[in-house]
XYZ file of C-alpha atoms in Angstrom:
685
model
C -8.054 15.317 -2.222
C -8.778 18.876 -3.323
C -8.200 20.148 0.208
C -4.963 18.209 0.549
C -3.692 19.485 -2.781
C -4.724 22.999 -1.783
C -2.846 22.733 1.495
C 0.308 21.458 -0.178
C 0.052 24.145 -2.801
C -0.426 26.842 -0.168
C 2.470 25.738 1.994
C 4.993 24.517 -0.529
C 4.196 26.014 -3.944
C 7.031 27.531 -6.002
C 6.230 28.668 -9.558
C 8.193 27.051 -12.355
C 7.927 28.170 -15.985
C 4.266 28.686 -16.865
C 2.681 26.369 -14.305
C 2.408 26.257 -10.541
C 4.590 23.495 -9.131
C 4.372 22.241 -5.596
C 7.687 21.394 -3.987
C 8.190 19.054 -1.110
C 10.751 16.361 -0.405
C 11.430 12.698 -0.956
C 14.851 11.194 -0.443
C 16.802 8.239 -1.762
C 15.240 4.802 -1.482
C 15.818 2.274 1.227
C 17.224 -0.894 -0.267
C 15.280 -4.061 0.452
C 17.431 -7.145 -0.017
C 15.630 -10.365 -0.759
C 16.837 -13.889 -0.105
C 19.865 -15.454 -1.813
C 19.960 -16.382 -5.482
C 19.737 -20.134 -4.793
C 16.675 -19.676 -2.589
C 14.966 -17.449 -5.154
C 15.504 -20.073 -7.832
C 14.596 -22.983 -5.582
C 11.472 -21.680 -3.814
C 8.260 -23.175 -5.109
C 5.992 -20.141 -4.729
C 5.891 -18.047 -7.900
C 5.705 -14.265 -7.720
C 6.971 -14.085 -4.112
C 9.601 -11.663 -2.804
C 10.955 -12.572 0.626
C 12.375 -9.391 2.113
C 15.035 -9.302 4.830
C 14.387 -5.996 6.519
C 17.399 -6.376 8.825
C 19.550 -5.873 5.733
C 18.108 -2.448 4.938
C 20.937 -0.053 4.127
C 21.540 3.042 6.195
C 20.467 5.321 3.360
C 17.764 7.736 4.548
C 14.717 8.343 2.449
C 11.867 10.783 2.754
C 12.927 13.587 5.126
C 15.662 11.353 6.548
C 13.435 8.316 7.255
C 13.919 4.862 5.806
C 10.805 3.706 4.020
C 10.008 0.089 3.215
C 6.953 0.989 1.117
C 8.975 3.070 -1.329
C 11.609 0.339 -1.470
C 8.962 -2.216 -2.445
C 7.974 0.107 -5.298
C 11.393 -0.612 -6.874
C 10.704 -4.339 -7.287
C 9.789 -5.898 -10.672
C 6.058 -5.757 -11.399
C 5.452 -3.210 -8.622
C 4.624 0.456 -9.263
C 4.212 3.504 -7.060
C 0.796 5.157 -7.215
C 2.497 8.549 -7.581
C 5.420 10.633 -6.363
C 3.603 11.339 -3.101
C 2.189 7.911 -2.359
C 3.194 5.052 -0.101
C 0.688 2.874 -1.944
C 1.900 0.362 -4.506
C 0.265 -1.336 -7.481
C 1.067 -4.908 -8.485
C 0.538 -6.459 -11.907
C -2.317 -4.246 -12.991
C -4.078 -4.139 -9.638
C -4.673 -0.998 -7.613
C -3.344 -0.317 -4.121
C -6.893 -0.838 -2.818
C -6.781 -4.425 -4.135
C -3.749 -5.214 -1.954
C -3.907 -6.571 1.590
C -1.225 -5.337 3.991
C -0.853 -7.305 7.214
C 1.123 -6.220 10.279
C 1.391 -9.235 12.567
C -1.721 -10.583 10.771
C -3.814 -7.451 11.469
C -4.857 -5.529 8.311
C -3.590 -1.956 7.905
C -5.262 0.456 5.459
C -3.935 3.635 3.787
C -0.330 3.017 4.834
C 0.826 6.608 4.396
C 1.397 9.759 6.405
C 0.894 13.298 5.049
C -1.098 11.983 2.119
C 1.535 9.321 1.353
C 4.757 11.336 1.617
C 5.836 9.081 4.496
C 5.105 5.397 5.002
C 2.974 4.506 8.017
C 5.569 1.853 8.917
C 8.553 2.813 11.068
C 11.405 0.619 9.825
C 12.896 0.327 13.342
C 9.804 -1.687 14.348
C 9.977 -4.232 11.496
C 11.697 -7.616 11.300
C 10.686 -9.279 8.029
C 8.191 -9.177 5.193
C 7.047 -11.179 2.193
C 5.310 -9.733 -0.863
C 3.069 -12.101 -2.837
C 2.400 -10.683 -6.305
C -1.003 -12.227 -6.893
C 0.127 -15.849 -6.628
C -0.972 -16.404 -3.042
C -0.698 -19.611 -1.033
C -4.060 -20.680 0.364
C -3.456 -19.225 3.845
C -3.865 -15.705 2.405
C -7.069 -14.163 1.084
C -9.106 -10.939 1.019
C -7.004 -9.460 -1.797
C -7.626 -9.582 -5.524
C -4.120 -8.308 -6.342
C -1.289 -8.806 -3.808
C -0.509 -9.431 -0.141
C 2.293 -7.852 1.872
C 2.807 -9.825 5.101
C 4.903 -7.811 7.584
C 6.206 -9.083 10.920
C 7.309 -6.633 13.594
C 10.425 -7.376 15.590
C 10.680 -8.289 19.250
C 12.841 -6.638 21.872
C 16.199 -7.859 23.154
C 15.818 -10.294 26.068
C 19.275 -9.859 27.621
C 20.050 -6.127 27.704
C 18.635 -2.709 26.908
C 19.221 -0.964 23.576
C 17.923 2.226 22.038
C 18.254 4.603 19.146
C 17.476 8.114 17.989
C 17.149 9.484 14.464
C 16.740 13.148 13.508
C 15.815 14.030 9.941
C 14.785 17.234 8.225
C 11.139 17.158 9.280
C 10.669 14.120 11.525
C 12.410 12.341 14.384
C 12.059 8.872 15.849
C 13.225 7.005 18.923
C 13.444 3.341 19.894
C 13.884 1.597 23.231
C 13.969 -2.157 23.817
C 15.019 -4.561 26.533
C 14.061 -7.340 28.928
C 11.041 -7.247 31.208
C 12.195 -10.548 32.691
C 15.668 -11.477 31.533
C 15.693 -14.324 29.002
C 11.897 -14.682 29.361
C 10.052 -11.513 28.339
C 10.914 -8.332 26.475
C 9.393 -5.080 25.280
C 10.136 -2.913 22.237
C 8.671 0.565 21.715
C 9.281 2.864 18.759
C 7.775 6.299 18.237
C 8.001 8.832 15.424
C 6.721 12.364 14.952
C 7.045 15.049 12.316
C 7.656 18.652 13.370
C 6.643 20.593 10.281
C 3.878 22.193 12.372
C 6.515 23.648 14.686
C 8.165 25.395 11.734
C 4.793 26.739 10.601
C 4.250 28.415 13.971
C 7.420 30.448 13.385
C 5.904 32.097 10.288
C 3.386 34.913 10.115
C 1.396 33.520 7.177
C 1.030 29.896 8.308
C 1.128 29.958 12.104
C -2.543 28.891 12.315
C -2.081 25.960 9.912
C -1.343 22.390 11.002
C 0.631 19.654 9.264
C 1.890 16.725 11.317
C 1.802 12.977 11.916
C 2.899 10.551 14.585
C 2.986 6.788 15.008
C 3.810 4.381 17.810
C 4.712 0.681 17.658
C 4.973 -1.542 20.712
C 5.565 -5.270 20.978
C 5.852 -7.457 24.054
C 6.750 -11.139 23.977
C 6.866 -13.762 26.695
C 8.535 -17.144 26.407
C 6.365 -19.251 28.694
C 8.419 -22.403 28.144
C 10.234 -24.219 25.366
C 6.975 -24.954 23.550
C 4.885 -21.811 24.095
C 5.259 -18.088 23.422
C 2.909 -15.106 23.662
C 3.184 -11.941 21.542
C 1.246 -8.716 22.023
C 1.591 -6.162 19.240
C 0.194 -2.626 19.069
C 0.380 0.021 16.326
C -1.253 3.416 16.029
C -0.745 6.336 13.670
C -2.492 9.652 13.272
C -2.362 12.505 10.747
C -3.717 16.009 10.706
C -3.517 18.443 7.801
C -5.300 21.763 8.268
C -5.508 25.177 6.632
C -6.936 27.831 8.890
C -10.651 28.381 8.167
C -10.417 26.287 4.950
C -9.819 22.597 5.617
C -9.168 20.162 8.440
C -8.245 16.645 7.271
C -7.590 13.853 9.763
C -7.024 10.144 9.398
C -5.768 7.413 11.687
C -4.788 3.745 11.905
C -4.971 1.435 14.885
C -4.139 -2.265 15.009
C -3.507 -4.732 17.799
C -2.939 -8.469 17.886
C -2.450 -11.097 20.550
C -0.736 -14.254 19.311
C -0.099 -17.566 21.052
C 2.523 -19.741 19.348
C 2.737 -23.399 20.340
C 5.500 -25.646 18.952
C 4.638 -29.326 18.544
C 8.171 -29.993 17.310
C 10.976 -27.779 16.082
C 9.366 -27.690 12.606
C 5.625 -27.896 13.384
C 3.523 -25.387 15.263
C 0.069 -23.941 15.861
C -0.633 -20.228 16.036
C -3.767 -18.593 17.480
C -4.252 -14.881 16.773
C -6.881 -12.457 18.025
C -6.713 -9.071 16.311
C -8.378 -5.703 15.830
C -7.889 -3.219 13.007
C -9.364 0.262 12.648
C -8.920 2.945 10.003
C -10.848 6.218 10.077
C -11.085 9.606 8.400
C -12.614 12.841 9.670
C -12.487 15.760 7.232
C -13.962 19.217 7.060
C -13.758 21.705 4.160
C -14.946 25.295 3.954
C -13.902 26.547 0.500
C -15.728 28.581 -2.133
C -18.856 28.873 0.058
C -18.930 25.072 0.462
C -19.117 23.865 4.055
C -18.673 20.087 3.952
C -17.838 17.558 6.677
C -17.037 13.945 5.762
C -16.026 10.888 7.771
C -15.702 7.159 7.227
C -14.141 4.088 8.794
C -13.170 0.424 8.409
C -13.172 -1.694 11.577
C -12.415 -5.387 11.893
C -12.294 -7.775 14.841
C -11.101 -11.256 14.002
C -9.737 -14.572 15.168
C -7.365 -16.697 13.118
C -6.064 -20.211 13.772
C -3.066 -21.502 11.801
C -1.426 -24.940 11.759
C 1.973 -25.577 10.178
C 2.906 -29.257 9.993
C 6.221 -30.534 8.626
C 6.063 -34.211 7.717
C 9.466 -35.014 6.291
C 9.713 -33.183 2.980
C 5.966 -32.510 2.957
C 4.543 -29.373 4.568
C 0.869 -28.733 5.358
C -0.521 -25.304 6.216
C -4.146 -25.281 7.322
C -6.385 -22.951 9.247
C -9.555 -20.977 9.649
C -10.541 -17.380 10.262
C -13.639 -15.489 11.416
C -13.997 -11.699 11.169
C -16.678 -9.154 12.060
C -16.493 -6.055 9.842
C -17.987 -2.595 10.274
C -17.629 -0.167 7.356
C -18.944 3.376 7.263
C -18.928 4.198 3.578
C -19.585 7.871 4.313
C -21.146 10.245 6.752
C -21.345 13.866 5.745
C -22.964 17.148 6.434
C -23.301 19.699 3.654
C -24.868 22.869 5.001
C -28.059 21.432 6.619
C -28.046 18.032 4.875
C -26.834 15.155 7.069
C -26.523 11.632 5.614
C -24.804 8.394 6.609
C -24.288 4.921 5.135
C -22.846 2.242 7.429
C -23.012 -1.546 7.255
C -21.718 -4.635 9.013
C -20.687 -8.081 7.774
C -19.391 -11.443 8.952
C -16.627 -13.181 6.998
C -15.376 -16.744 7.488
C -12.652 -18.671 5.703
C -10.975 -22.083 5.870
C -7.940 -23.279 3.943
C -5.403 -26.017 3.423
C -2.141 -25.775 1.487
C 0.340 -28.588 0.827
C 3.925 -28.301 -0.362
C 5.582 -31.505 -1.513
C 8.238 -32.787 -3.950
C 7.672 -35.065 -6.915
C 10.973 -36.768 -7.520
C 14.191 -34.765 -7.182
C 13.386 -31.980 -9.663
C 9.778 -30.924 -9.117
C 8.253 -29.151 -6.117
C 4.517 -28.461 -5.865
C 2.485 -26.089 -3.713
C -1.250 -26.790 -3.994
C -4.018 -25.324 -1.899
C -7.710 -24.602 -1.594
C -9.434 -21.770 0.249
C -13.162 -21.412 0.922
C -14.435 -17.931 1.740
C -17.945 -17.102 2.985
C -18.950 -13.444 3.223
C -22.289 -12.475 4.770
C -23.537 -8.867 4.911
C -25.620 -8.349 8.065
C -28.864 -6.518 8.676
C -29.439 -3.464 10.811
C -28.850 -1.042 7.904
C -30.722 -0.292 4.698
C -30.195 -2.436 1.614
C -31.816 -1.776 -1.749
C -32.121 -2.675 -5.413
C -30.722 -0.307 -8.040
C -32.423 0.437 -11.354
C -30.315 0.688 -14.554
C -30.370 4.499 -14.370
C -28.924 4.462 -10.824
C -32.118 5.220 -8.915
C -33.322 3.055 -6.035
C -35.969 0.494 -6.996
C -36.694 -1.045 -3.608
C -35.603 -0.768 0.024
C -34.988 -3.755 2.319
C -35.024 -3.622 6.109
C -33.343 -6.589 7.782
C -33.156 -7.210 11.516
C -29.870 -6.527 13.250
C -27.379 -9.396 12.697
C -29.742 -11.085 10.223
C -27.793 -12.537 7.292
C -28.775 -10.658 4.127
C -26.947 -12.924 1.697
C -23.903 -15.215 1.707
C -21.270 -15.056 -1.035
C -19.308 -18.319 -1.288
C -16.018 -18.310 -3.194
C -13.857 -21.379 -3.752
C -10.269 -20.407 -4.469
C -7.803 -23.007 -5.817
C -4.071 -22.220 -5.762
C -1.196 -24.039 -7.503
C 2.523 -23.345 -7.941
C 5.159 -25.618 -9.445
C 8.943 -25.377 -9.595
C 10.764 -27.531 -12.150
C 14.505 -27.543 -11.496
C 15.929 -27.908 -14.997
C 19.570 -27.864 -13.780
C 21.641 -26.854 -10.755
C 21.556 -23.274 -12.023
C 18.129 -22.909 -13.659
C 14.463 -23.495 -12.917
C 11.054 -22.977 -14.486
C 8.028 -21.977 -12.416
C 4.335 -22.161 -13.261
C 1.421 -20.945 -11.193
C -2.317 -20.370 -11.028
C -4.311 -18.631 -8.292
C -7.902 -17.557 -7.797
C -8.327 -14.842 -5.171
C -11.301 -12.817 -3.986
C -11.959 -9.558 -2.158
C -15.105 -8.291 -0.444
C -13.936 -4.813 0.586
C -14.068 -2.367 -2.321
C -12.515 1.113 -2.535
C -13.928 3.840 -4.787
C -11.526 6.649 -5.671
C -11.692 9.938 -7.546
C -7.909 9.957 -7.981
C -5.492 7.219 -9.026
C -3.819 7.442 -5.591
C -4.965 6.677 -2.053
C -6.420 9.656 -0.182
C -8.444 10.273 3.007
C -11.437 10.931 0.712
C -11.613 7.358 -0.580
C -14.940 5.654 -0.001
C -15.231 1.973 0.879
C -18.058 -0.504 0.596
C -18.469 -4.236 1.104
C -20.068 -6.949 -0.958
C -23.827 -6.777 -0.424
C -27.079 -8.100 -1.848
C -26.178 -6.532 -5.218
C -22.382 -5.961 -5.069
C -20.493 -9.204 -5.682
C -16.963 -10.081 -4.528
C -14.096 -9.184 -6.832
C -12.692 -12.477 -8.135
C -9.308 -12.558 -9.858
C -7.761 -15.447 -11.788
C -4.040 -15.209 -12.534
C -1.644 -17.506 -14.356
C 2.088 -16.941 -14.479
C 5.200 -18.620 -15.826
C 8.833 -17.786 -15.262
C 12.403 -18.798 -16.058
C 15.149 -18.258 -13.455
C 18.902 -18.747 -13.590
C 22.052 -17.904 -11.623
C 25.778 -18.080 -12.144
C 27.762 -20.878 -10.417
C 29.085 -18.453 -7.788
C 25.600 -16.982 -7.194
C 27.085 -13.535 -7.812
C 24.473 -12.900 -10.516
C 20.952 -14.165 -11.051
C 18.344 -13.401 -13.688
C 14.614 -13.930 -14.063
C 11.916 -13.552 -16.694
C 8.303 -13.888 -15.548
C 5.118 -13.384 -17.533
C 1.532 -13.241 -16.284
C -2.104 -12.845 -17.296
C -4.763 -11.738 -14.818
C -8.538 -11.514 -15.270
C -10.844 -10.004 -12.662
C -14.637 -10.102 -12.413
C -16.918 -7.653 -10.595
C -14.448 -4.775 -10.587
C -16.171 -1.466 -9.751
C -15.785 1.952 -11.345
C -17.775 5.188 -11.319
C -20.770 5.591 -13.563
C -20.331 8.298 -16.172
C -21.019 11.663 -14.580
C -20.779 10.381 -10.975
C -18.133 11.240 -8.382
C -17.272 10.803 -4.714
C -20.121 12.858 -3.265
C -22.881 12.481 -5.862
C -24.957 10.176 -3.647
C -24.685 8.823 -0.117
C -25.706 5.370 -1.403
C -22.389 4.206 -2.809
C -23.996 1.482 -4.934
C -25.730 4.213 -6.946
C -22.318 5.639 -7.922
C -20.722 2.543 -9.425
C -21.167 -0.184 -12.008
C -19.541 -3.646 -12.017
C -17.501 -4.974 -14.894
C -14.384 -6.912 -15.741
C -10.695 -6.159 -15.966
C -7.590 -7.755 -17.382
C -3.874 -7.171 -17.077
C -0.912 -8.889 -18.658
C 2.782 -8.372 -19.225
C 6.240 -9.612 -18.367
C 8.937 -8.733 -15.837
C 12.666 -8.989 -16.517
C 15.251 -8.566 -13.754
C 18.996 -8.986 -13.184
C 20.750 -8.871 -9.812
C 24.338 -8.640 -8.600
C 24.491 -10.198 -5.145
C 28.079 -9.902 -3.879
C 31.157 -7.710 -4.063
C 31.569 -4.057 -3.240
C 29.063 -3.143 -5.938
C 25.649 -4.813 -5.645
C 22.168 -3.995 -6.881
C 19.594 -4.874 -9.483
C 17.894 -3.711 -12.655
C 14.359 -4.549 -13.718
C 12.072 -3.827 -16.638
C 8.299 -4.367 -16.775
C 6.109 -4.197 -19.869
C 2.441 -4.275 -18.864
C -1.158 -3.571 -19.896
C -4.182 -3.040 -17.640
C -7.701 -2.601 -19.056
C -11.319 -2.394 -17.839
C -14.684 -3.027 -19.494
C -17.985 -2.041 -17.880
C -21.371 -1.955 -19.540
C -22.615 1.603 -19.206
C -19.133 3.165 -19.016
C -17.170 4.370 -22.037
C -19.974 3.086 -24.299
C -19.252 -0.427 -23.086
C -15.802 -0.461 -24.745
C -12.562 -1.631 -23.133
C -10.510 1.275 -21.784
C -7.123 1.650 -20.133
C -7.346 1.471 -16.344
C -6.170 4.538 -14.426
C -3.082 2.628 -13.278
C -2.133 1.451 -16.781
C 1.519 2.249 -17.497
C 3.268 0.604 -20.380
C 6.947 0.678 -19.341
C 8.653 0.601 -15.939
C 12.416 0.602 -15.395
C 14.189 0.444 -12.016
C 17.984 0.491 -11.622
C 19.476 0.308 -8.119
C 23.229 0.349 -7.330
C 24.904 -0.003 -3.912
C 28.626 0.540 -3.394
C 30.623 -0.124 -0.229
C 33.605 2.250 -0.439
C 35.292 1.331 2.877
C 34.453 0.649 6.551
C 32.985 4.106 7.028
C 31.377 5.069 3.717
C 28.672 3.410 1.642
C 26.937 4.904 -1.381
C 23.826 4.167 -3.392
C 21.951 5.419 -6.415
C 18.697 4.590 -8.170
C 17.027 5.620 -11.397
C 13.303 5.137 -11.992
C 11.372 5.527 -15.245
C 7.606 5.017 -15.702
C 5.416 5.654 -18.715
C 2.734 8.245 -18.137
C -0.479 7.092 -16.475
C -3.832 7.092 -18.231
C -6.314 9.759 -17.163
C -9.629 11.223 -18.292
C -9.613 14.672 -19.896
C -12.515 16.732 -21.266
C -13.067 16.447 -24.989
C -15.007 19.691 -25.154
C -17.207 22.103 -23.222
C -20.410 24.046 -23.560
C -21.956 27.010 -21.803
C -25.169 27.090 -19.774
C -25.967 30.662 -18.775
C -22.684 31.866 -17.218
C -21.234 28.427 -16.483
C -18.910 26.373 -18.674
C -19.620 22.612 -18.535
C -17.021 20.024 -19.610
C -18.108 16.912 -21.432
C -16.143 13.675 -21.763
C -16.229 11.168 -24.592
C -13.593 8.603 -23.535
C -12.593 7.200 -20.146
C -8.817 7.425 -19.510
C -8.152 8.334 -23.130
C -5.158 10.586 -22.416
C -1.648 10.077 -21.029
C 0.299 12.061 -18.467
C 3.964 12.827 -19.271
C 6.559 10.172 -18.480
C 7.871 9.981 -14.920
C 11.576 9.606 -14.053
C 14.164 10.698 -11.489
C 17.702 9.868 -10.266
C 18.462 9.657 -6.531
C 21.894 9.377 -4.856
C 23.030 9.007 -1.264
C 26.152 8.593 0.880
C 26.243 7.247 4.436
C 29.081 7.669 6.954
C 29.008 5.453 10.028
C 31.364 4.756 12.913
C 31.112 1.996 15.496
C 32.166 2.728 19.045
C 32.368 0.336 21.977
C 28.805 0.900 23.150
C 27.138 2.886 20.377
C 27.084 3.629 16.651
C 26.812 7.049 15.006
C 25.728 7.686 11.451
C 25.385 10.647 9.100
C 23.359 10.146 5.934
C 23.361 12.546 2.984
C 20.918 12.225 0.096
C 19.814 14.031 -3.031
C 16.453 13.194 -4.502
C 15.866 13.985 -8.183
C 19.463 14.901 -8.942
C 18.739 16.397 -12.368
C 15.687 18.324 -11.094
C 12.990 16.820 -13.316
C 9.440 17.847 -12.411
C 7.162 14.819 -12.561
C 3.373 15.047 -12.910
C 1.394 14.684 -9.694
C -1.852 16.409 -10.656
C -3.121 17.621 -14.040
C -5.837 20.239 -13.803
C -7.874 21.915 -16.526
C -8.158 25.687 -16.145
C -10.203 28.183 -18.126
C -9.177 31.665 -19.139
C -11.064 34.598 -17.603
C -13.704 34.670 -20.328
C -13.824 30.859 -20.536
C -12.935 30.839 -24.222
C -9.691 28.901 -23.741
C -8.856 25.870 -21.589
C -5.382 24.630 -20.858
C -4.003 21.618 -18.994
C -1.758 22.611 -16.092
C 0.649 20.119 -14.545
C 1.380 20.277 -10.818
C 4.451 18.557 -9.385
C 5.581 17.782 -5.853
C 9.340 17.418 -6.046
C 12.242 19.177 -7.685
C 15.818 18.521 -6.572
C 15.845 17.884 -2.806
C 19.034 17.546 -0.725
C 18.734 16.075 2.763
C 20.799 15.105 5.776
C 19.954 13.066 8.876
C 21.753 11.927 12.012
C 21.245 8.536 13.667
C 22.615 7.066 16.862
C 22.139 3.581 18.294
C 23.246 2.305 21.691
């Protein structure tokens, strides 16, 4: 994270007032439109947002690219990690506690350039559903939320394409039939060209800053009952300062799906998938020569059954996954260390949705998860002071231990009238992949570990209740939802430990418990020239770990008291559409030094309270205007946006800096964005 911040500061820093402020760009949000008011009120699943990505507006976002991840951050109960992050936090959970699926294959660290861009190209997406902790039984491996994204298939009758050129990135799409009416192919590709601009300068020509991603999907309709889908996604980033830092990370996922229809409403789906995320970083700063790498790799098979029996629906299935996680491998001068482990995870589930009378709908499910770390790597016991008590050597593929978790799920919708409903829900979810972070945002320097002989699965229990209503015309609808979430076995750093203190990640952390609670209030206008929504969230998120903060409860790093999102869309005429959004978040909790002392010539900070301080509040106003014209065989579009219209500098990083003699220390705020105008051109044929 230090290297990434240094690179951004070097390339984009512009001083403002008394502090150094980094400037880069983020544009107006893409609008994600969920399902109609009657469906929102009538659906049984609580805390679910069904997103219709085909209804995304033409408003460009970051550097002229539409961005579903930043649009999701505008939903009630959802928060952005920071100005520069594609990660999102849901109901007190962290982004690392979310599971993001692309055609059922997990995708990790869904950001480019440290999060400035989403890893998802919107031209490749068809639909998505966000489950805010209240998961049906067919979803697991997340103690907070699940975002289930489906990529779109190509046109089976004729060829189509598109090209988009923004300030710093361009993308292209081509789709069409392989065999007319039987098979099709869609390919989208995107690349930034900031590195090309750097080569035109004298000071930065040897620096590198770019990303690219490619999506491809082929589908084949074998007959009326059977279809095959092959999906592929890859993305790669590189951020480098000449002779100082070279930071690389990448994503790769692929899935092969066979869909068999028993009837029009019942089907079976078999999916074989692979997912890989990796980092490879080198830093040579202040006489420190450090190389670090890590990865998460999964190969899995999943079988789903969806059976519609009149008004009753049964979803059942099973899944088996082999996991390979390299927590860290690094070389510091002559020291070379590595920690890498493997595991086998299996799950089975059943979920039933059924009515009780004419006013009550129930969704009830049960999921059983079995997680088994495998031998072939070192395991150990940890003493209370963090030292290793005992080493264990297990044979390769020998089961070290099996963690069994039984996860009940229940949602109920009581239709109190034609215009109102009440929803209640309970869900237990678990997660066996744990992320350890120095910052409150996702970075390529995050370390991951799995449940082991001493690390237990995170287990979250959440209850929620909500009231929903709409007007007779469905032009307006309103909701109020409240929740309480408790999580066991949450991990945080021991006092005095950080990312690189030890190669054995279990020596860095302690387990504890967390809780979050709050309520979400939203109002939507669904029709007319002016549409949009407003939402307000009041929330608390706290952690308690024996051995951290003197064993007292403390605010989690993602604790923010107030969140307000206001989004307005206006259709002026056939050619022009406009949009605006205003976002306000309370400042995040962070840890600051309470004092310092001197040892020889070095000043040492000491800390008395974990996350005992608050960053300044975060807010900005974005506006955009889109002009489009439809021709006989193609469509052209110009999109104009201004991010942060009133030029407010929001906190991204707060650093503590000493004066030359060390006598004084001041907190310095670094920001990423001031006011940023942007324009992009899009053509589709």
